[in-house]
Amino acid sequence: MDEGSAQEGAARDRKTPLPTVRKLRHRLVLRQAPVEPLDVDGVRTITVGTVLWAIAFVGLLPFADRLGEADARWWLWTCATGVVLGLLGIAYCVHRRSRLRRSNPQPAGNR
């Protein structure tokens, strides 16, 4: 059994087709599998990142004096900046999501 037929057999068993490899002139060409894009608005992603920055900030607070002695207090400021920018990003993504929903109304059952 060659590699090509093994891929084809696996692709039949899967719901999502695998990318295909074929020879074009003297090179192998990888053709991307046809996959529909995810419908994401970014709110969850930005929220997770903001929460992680906040956890890092709170985790570093007990060590603020040591960070100051080591001239590394910028770590705290980096975390605080990540939280502030994350909050701005959440506000932007929520606003963007509401604009997208207004411009493309969907039936209530498809949300």
mmCIF file of C-alpha atoms in Angstrom:
data_model
loop_
_atom_site.group_PDB
_atom_site.id
_atom_site.type_symbol
_atom_site.label_atom_id
_atom_site.label_comp_id
_atom_site.label_asym_id
_atom_site.label_seq_id
_atom_site.Cartn_x
_atom_site.Cartn_y
_atom_site.Cartn_z
ATOM 1 C CA MET A 1 0.000 0.000 0.000
ATOM 2 C CA ASP A 2 1.561 3.295 -1.038
ATOM 3 C CA GLU A 3 1.324 6.565 0.888
ATOM 4 C CA GLY A 4 -1.202 8.143 -1.475
ATOM 5 C CA SER A 5 -3.766 5.359 -1.149
ATOM 6 C CA ALA A 6 -3.336 5.345 2.648
ATOM 7 C CA GLN A 7 -4.157 9.064 2.732
ATOM 8 C CA GLU A 8 -7.165 8.575 0.494
ATOM 9 C CA GLY A 9 -8.501 5.790 2.711
ATOM 10 C CA ALA A 10 -8.071 7.932 5.818
ATOM 11 C CA ALA A 11 -9.752 10.875 4.077
ATOM 12 C CA ARG A 12 -12.825 8.750 3.300
ATOM 13 C CA ASP A 13 -13.133 7.810 6.982
ATOM 14 C CA ARG A 14 -12.893 11.427 8.160
ATOM 15 C CA LYS A 15 -15.509 14.136 7.842
ATOM 16 C CA THR A 16 -12.894 16.773 7.045
ATOM 17 C CA PRO A 17 -10.826 15.945 3.958
ATOM 18 C CA LEU A 18 -7.059 15.865 4.283
ATOM 19 C CA PRO A 19 -4.808 18.041 2.150
ATOM 20 C CA THR A 20 -3.622 16.315 -0.997
ATOM 21 C CA VAL A 21 -0.095 16.051 -2.328
ATOM 22 C CA ARG A 22 0.432 15.810 -6.043
ATOM 23 C CA LYS A 23 3.348 16.110 -8.388
ATOM 24 C CA LEU A 24 3.433 19.165 -10.623
ATOM 25 C CA ARG A 25 6.231 19.047 -13.160
ATOM 26 C CA HIS A 26 9.220 18.140 -10.995
ATOM 27 C CA ARG A 27 7.958 19.359 -7.624
ATOM 28 C CA LEU A 28 5.523 18.103 -5.033
ATOM 29 C CA VAL A 29 2.646 20.500 -4.444
ATOM 30 C CA LEU A 30 0.552 20.482 -1.282
ATOM 31 C CA ARG A 31 -3.046 21.433 -1.930
ATOM 32 C CA GLN A 32 -4.932 22.761 1.081
ATOM 33 C CA ALA A 33 -7.994 20.818 2.163
ATOM 34 C CA PRO A 34 -11.261 22.691 1.631
ATOM 35 C CA VAL A 35 -12.152 23.819 5.139
ATOM 36 C CA GLU A 36 -14.800 26.387 5.979
ATOM 37 C CA PRO A 37 -13.526 29.313 8.082
ATOM 38 C CA LEU A 38 -14.624 29.510 11.697
ATOM 39 C CA ASP A 39 -17.134 32.182 12.541
ATOM 40 C CA VAL A 40 -15.355 33.817 15.438
ATOM 41 C CA ASP A 41 -15.560 37.364 16.688
ATOM 42 C CA GLY A 42 -12.443 37.424 18.890
ATOM 43 C CA VAL A 43 -14.163 38.198 22.196
ATOM 44 C CA ARG A 44 -13.300 34.856 23.797
ATOM 45 C CA THR A 45 -9.707 34.961 22.568
ATOM 46 C CA ILE A 46 -9.078 38.491 23.849
ATOM 47 C CA THR A 47 -10.800 37.687 27.148
ATOM 48 C CA VAL A 48 -8.596 34.652 27.746
ATOM 49 C CA GLY A 49 -5.473 36.684 27.024
ATOM 50 C CA THR A 50 -6.600 39.482 29.344
ATOM 51 C CA VAL A 51 -7.325 37.024 32.151
ATOM 52 C CA LEU A 52 -3.879 35.461 31.710
ATOM 53 C CA TRP A 53 -2.221 38.894 31.943
ATOM 54 C CA ALA A 54 -4.251 39.632 35.085
ATOM 55 C CA ILE A 55 -3.206 36.309 36.650
ATOM 56 C CA ALA A 56 0.433 37.083 35.851
ATOM 57 C CA PHE A 57 0.073 40.544 37.427
ATOM 58 C CA VAL A 58 -1.482 39.165 40.620
ATOM 59 C CA GLY A 59 1.107 36.382 40.717
ATOM 60 C CA LEU A 60 3.957 38.896 40.538
ATOM 61 C CA LEU A 61 2.561 41.339 43.108
ATOM 62 C CA PRO A 62 4.008 39.483 46.131
ATOM 63 C CA PHE A 63 7.434 39.760 44.520
ATOM 64 C CA ALA A 64 7.238 43.488 43.736
ATOM 65 C CA ASP A 65 10.046 44.366 46.180
ATOM 66 C CA ARG A 66 12.359 41.704 44.763
ATOM 67 C CA LEU A 67 11.560 42.816 41.254
ATOM 68 C CA GLY A 68 12.434 46.365 42.257
ATOM 69 C CA GLU A 69 15.767 45.250 43.736
ATOM 70 C CA ALA A 70 16.576 43.307 40.570
ATOM 71 C CA ASP A 71 15.591 46.274 38.383
ATOM 72 C CA ALA A 72 12.834 44.161 36.851
ATOM 73 C CA ARG A 73 9.735 46.022 37.999
ATOM 74 C CA TRP A 74 8.915 46.414 34.316
ATOM 75 C CA TRP A 75 7.467 42.893 34.520
ATOM 76 C CA LEU A 76 4.592 44.270 36.606
ATOM 77 C CA TRP A 77 4.100 47.165 34.209
ATOM 78 C CA THR A 78 4.073 44.776 31.262
ATOM 79 C CA CYS A 79 1.327 42.716 32.887
ATOM 80 C CA ALA A 80 -0.667 45.833 33.781
ATOM 81 C CA THR A 81 -0.342 47.088 30.209
ATOM 82 C CA GLY A 82 -1.514 43.700 28.921
ATOM 83 C CA VAL A 83 -4.619 43.934 31.107
ATOM 84 C CA VAL A 84 -5.439 47.484 30.011
ATOM 85 C CA LEU A 85 -4.908 46.726 26.328
ATOM 86 C CA GLY A 86 -6.913 43.531 26.733
ATOM 87 C CA LEU A 87 -9.846 45.467 28.194
ATOM 88 C CA LEU A 88 -9.683 47.867 25.252
ATOM 89 C CA GLY A 89 -9.560 44.878 22.911
ATOM 90 C CA ILE A 90 -12.598 43.294 24.548
ATOM 91 C CA ALA A 91 -14.552 46.546 24.161
ATOM 92 C CA TYR A 92 -13.542 46.767 20.497
ATOM 93 C CA CYS A 93 -14.420 43.117 19.755
ATOM 94 C CA VAL A 94 -17.811 43.372 21.492
ATOM 95 C CA HIS A 95 -18.587 46.494 19.469
ATOM 96 C CA ARG A 96 -17.423 44.777 16.268
ATOM 97 C CA ARG A 97 -19.519 41.684 17.049
ATOM 98 C CA SER A 98 -22.642 43.792 17.535
ATOM 99 C CA ARG A 99 -22.006 45.618 14.227
ATOM 100 C CA LEU A 100 -21.539 42.291 12.419
ATOM 101 C CA ARG A 101 -24.746 40.886 13.885
ATOM 102 C CA ARG A 102 -26.679 44.002 12.865
ATOM 103 C CA SER A 103 -25.349 43.841 9.307
ATOM 104 C CA ASN A 104 -25.914 40.061 8.940
ATOM 105 C CA PRO A 105 -29.045 39.154 10.908
ATOM 106 C CA GLN A 106 -29.455 35.420 11.453
ATOM 107 C CA PRO A 107 -32.491 33.472 12.593
ATOM 108 C CA ALA A 108 -32.637 33.020 16.393
ATOM 109 C CA GLY A 109 -32.026 29.252 16.116
ATOM 110 C CA ASN A 110 -28.657 29.624 14.316
ATOM 111 C CA ARG A 111 -26.783 31.741 16.862
#
